[in-house]
Amino acid sequence: MNAHAFWLVVPAAGIGQRMQSDLPKQYLTLNDRYLVDVTLDRLLTCGGWAGCVVPLHRGDQWWRTASSSENPFIETCEGGDERADSVMAALAHLRGRARDDDWVLVHDVARPCVHNDDITRLRNQLADDPCGGLLAAPVSDTVKEVAPGTDQVLATRDRSRLWRAFTPQMFRFGALCEALQQGLEHHPGAITDEASAMERAGWQPRVVPGRADNIKITVPEDLVLAEFILARQVGS
Ligand code: C5P
């Protein structure tokens, strides 16, 4: 048995600007359930967590109407301006309970189709790693670099070296706290996931191939796709 506890952090303090909705995207519905409830149910079904923290926006008026708010295992804290601030707030919430070598898995609330098998594989493959890593998938499209603010292609990138970063991302509590702290201080705005903070702190996170259906809800059309994926995953 792995001696280190697994803590779960699910940032849900975003306001979902790209969804063209007054409601933050975690409160849009998938099969008549809030996105936040679908995602948390999936993660908690996996079991083996020492605790779960969900950072929420300071003006959040919807959480108390989510079924997850009635689950005493789920704790909340106030999120921050950027995703990294929200994750940092959750880590601060866990300070004193999580040990430096414990694992923290950070999963975006906007990825409701995450599969049990992926979470188990991530935990198992990285269990003995000093740093940790993330679920990811190799890029299959040809990737173009376009001049900012224009439609002009500057170059074609070598896709054989490129992977799409998913969540969960799994790192050691102590190292992640330090890396995020440094990242927020020295590279504000550039820390778009935990791995990028760890990379800047000199670590080399590992990629663990994940299912391509672990999509992120970004635009309204993604909700329909997620409902389709969830229906197909039943029993798989
Ligand atoms: O907006 P985007 O999809 O990139 O957000 C990724 C995740 O980070 C979402 O789960 C969102 O709720 C969360 N987030 C946060 N605090 C912020 C911004 C985003 O918890 N300030």
Tab-separated table of N, CA and C and ligand atoms in Angstrom, residues 10-18 25-26 55-57 79-87 107-111 192 216-218, ligand 1:
chain	number	residue	atom	x	y	z
A	10	VAL	N	-10.363	20.524	-6.322
A	10	VAL	CA	-11.167	20.714	-7.536
A	10	VAL	C	-11.496	22.207	-7.686
A	11	PRO	N	-10.621	22.958	-8.398
A	11	PRO	CA	-10.880	24.389	-8.531
A	11	PRO	C	-12.200	24.644	-9.258
A	12	ALA	N	-13.061	25.428	-8.625
A	12	ALA	CA	-14.381	25.727	-9.201
A	12	ALA	C	-14.708	27.198	-8.972
A	13	ALA	N	-13.683	28.048	-9.026
A	13	ALA	CA	-13.900	29.468	-8.738
A	13	ALA	C	-13.886	30.315	-10.002
A	14	GLY	N	-13.901	29.649	-11.163
A	14	GLY	CA	-13.890	30.391	-12.432
A	14	GLY	C	-15.273	30.953	-12.724
A	15	ILE	N	-15.303	31.937	-13.617
A	15	ILE	CA	-16.610	32.492	-13.962
A	15	ILE	C	-17.012	32.152	-15.393
A	16	GLY	N	-16.157	31.350	-16.092
A	16	GLY	CA	-16.538	30.791	-17.394
A	16	GLY	C	-16.913	31.813	-18.443
A	17	GLN	N	-15.996	32.755	-18.696
A	17	GLN	CA	-16.306	33.848	-19.623
A	17	GLN	C	-16.656	33.407	-21.036
A	18	ARG	N	-16.141	32.218	-21.456
A	18	ARG	CA	-16.364	31.814	-22.843
A	18	ARG	C	-17.681	31.082	-23.066
A	25	LYS	N	-19.834	28.230	-15.436
A	25	LYS	CA	-20.092	26.967	-16.147
A	25	LYS	C	-20.257	25.763	-15.237
A	26	GLN	N	-19.683	25.829	-14.020
A	26	GLN	CA	-19.846	24.676	-13.113
A	26	GLN	C	-21.288	24.479	-12.664
A	55	PRO	N	-12.255	25.107	-4.108
A	55	PRO	CA	-12.247	26.574	-4.016
A	55	PRO	C	-13.397	27.153	-4.840
A	56	LEU	N	-14.131	28.082	-4.230
A	56	LEU	CA	-15.289	28.705	-4.893
A	56	LEU	C	-15.065	30.202	-5.023
A	57	HIS	N	-15.722	30.795	-5.985
A	57	HIS	CA	-15.642	32.254	-6.166
A	57	HIS	C	-16.261	32.948	-4.954
A	79	GLY	N	-11.728	30.951	-3.468
A	79	GLY	CA	-10.737	30.908	-4.544
A	79	GLY	C	-10.119	32.283	-4.768
A	80	GLY	N	-9.321	32.394	-5.840
A	80	GLY	CA	-8.636	33.655	-6.121
A	80	GLY	C	-8.887	34.124	-7.529
A	81	ASP	N	-8.126	35.128	-7.958
A	81	ASP	CA	-8.355	35.756	-9.259
A	81	ASP	C	-8.026	34.830	-10.426
A	82	GLU	N	-6.935	34.059	-10.298
A	82	GLU	CA	-6.520	33.123	-11.346
A	82	GLU	C	-6.690	31.707	-10.808
A	83	ARG	N	-6.712	30.746	-11.744
A	83	ARG	CA	-6.823	29.339	-11.336
A	83	ARG	C	-5.747	28.983	-10.311
A	84	ALA	N	-4.493	29.439	-10.575
A	84	ALA	CA	-3.393	29.093	-9.666
A	84	ALA	C	-3.625	29.670	-8.265
A	85	ASP	N	-4.237	30.860	-8.187
A	85	ASP	CA	-4.552	31.431	-6.865
A	85	ASP	C	-5.573	30.551	-6.142
A	86	SER	N	-6.530	30.046	-6.900
A	86	SER	CA	-7.563	29.200	-6.293
A	86	SER	C	-6.958	27.901	-5.775
A	87	VAL	N	-6.070	27.295	-6.568
A	87	VAL	CA	-5.426	26.048	-6.128
A	87	VAL	C	-4.564	26.321	-4.900
A	107	HIS	N	-7.990	18.607	-10.103
A	107	HIS	CA	-8.827	18.319	-11.271
A	107	HIS	C	-9.792	19.468	-11.540
A	108	ASP	N	-9.810	19.958	-12.785
A	108	ASP	CA	-10.720	21.050	-13.162
A	108	ASP	C	-12.166	20.590	-13.067
A	109	VAL	N	-12.987	21.414	-12.438
A	109	VAL	CA	-14.409	21.090	-12.343
A	109	VAL	C	-15.025	20.971	-13.737
A	110	ALA	N	-14.396	21.624	-14.711
A	110	ALA	CA	-14.927	21.657	-16.076
A	110	ALA	C	-14.631	20.383	-16.876
A	111	ARG	N	-14.072	19.350	-16.209
A	111	ARG	CA	-13.816	18.067	-16.912
A	111	ARG	C	-14.657	16.964	-16.265
A	192	THR	N	-0.739	28.278	-15.940
A	192	THR	CA	-2.088	27.874	-16.340
A	192	THR	C	-2.443	26.483	-15.838
A	216	LYS	N	-12.658	19.211	-21.746
A	216	LYS	CA	-12.938	20.354	-20.874
A	216	LYS	C	-14.109	21.135	-21.458
A	217	ILE	N	-15.095	21.412	-20.634
A	217	ILE	CA	-16.229	22.215	-21.089
A	217	ILE	C	-15.758	23.667	-21.181
A	218	THR	N	-15.720	24.183	-22.406
A	218	THR	CA	-15.238	25.553	-22.624
A	218	THR	C	-16.297	26.398	-23.316
B	1	C5P	O1	-11.608	28.876	-17.339
B	1	C5P	P1	-10.909	27.564	-17.370
B	1	C5P	O2	-11.723	26.469	-17.987
B	1	C5P	O3	-9.528	27.604	-17.894
B	1	C5P	O4	-10.766	27.144	-15.823
B	1	C5P	C1	-10.145	25.932	-15.451
B	1	C5P	C2	-10.568	25.566	-14.017
B	1	C5P	O5	-10.046	26.505	-13.089
B	1	C5P	C3	-12.078	25.555	-13.810
B	1	C5P	O6	-12.332	24.413	-13.020
B	1	C5P	C4	-12.335	26.860	-13.102
B	1	C5P	O7	-13.494	26.849	-12.268
B	1	C5P	C5	-11.079	27.003	-12.275
B	1	C5P	N1	-10.752	28.400	-11.898
B	1	C5P	C6	-10.655	28.739	-10.547
B	1	C5P	N2	-10.351	30.039	-10.182
B	1	C5P	C7	-10.167	30.988	-11.107
B	1	C5P	C8	-10.248	30.664	-12.489
B	1	C5P	C9	-10.537	29.353	-12.862
B	1	C5P	O8	-10.857	27.874	-9.685
B	1	C5P	N3	-9.906	32.221	-10.707
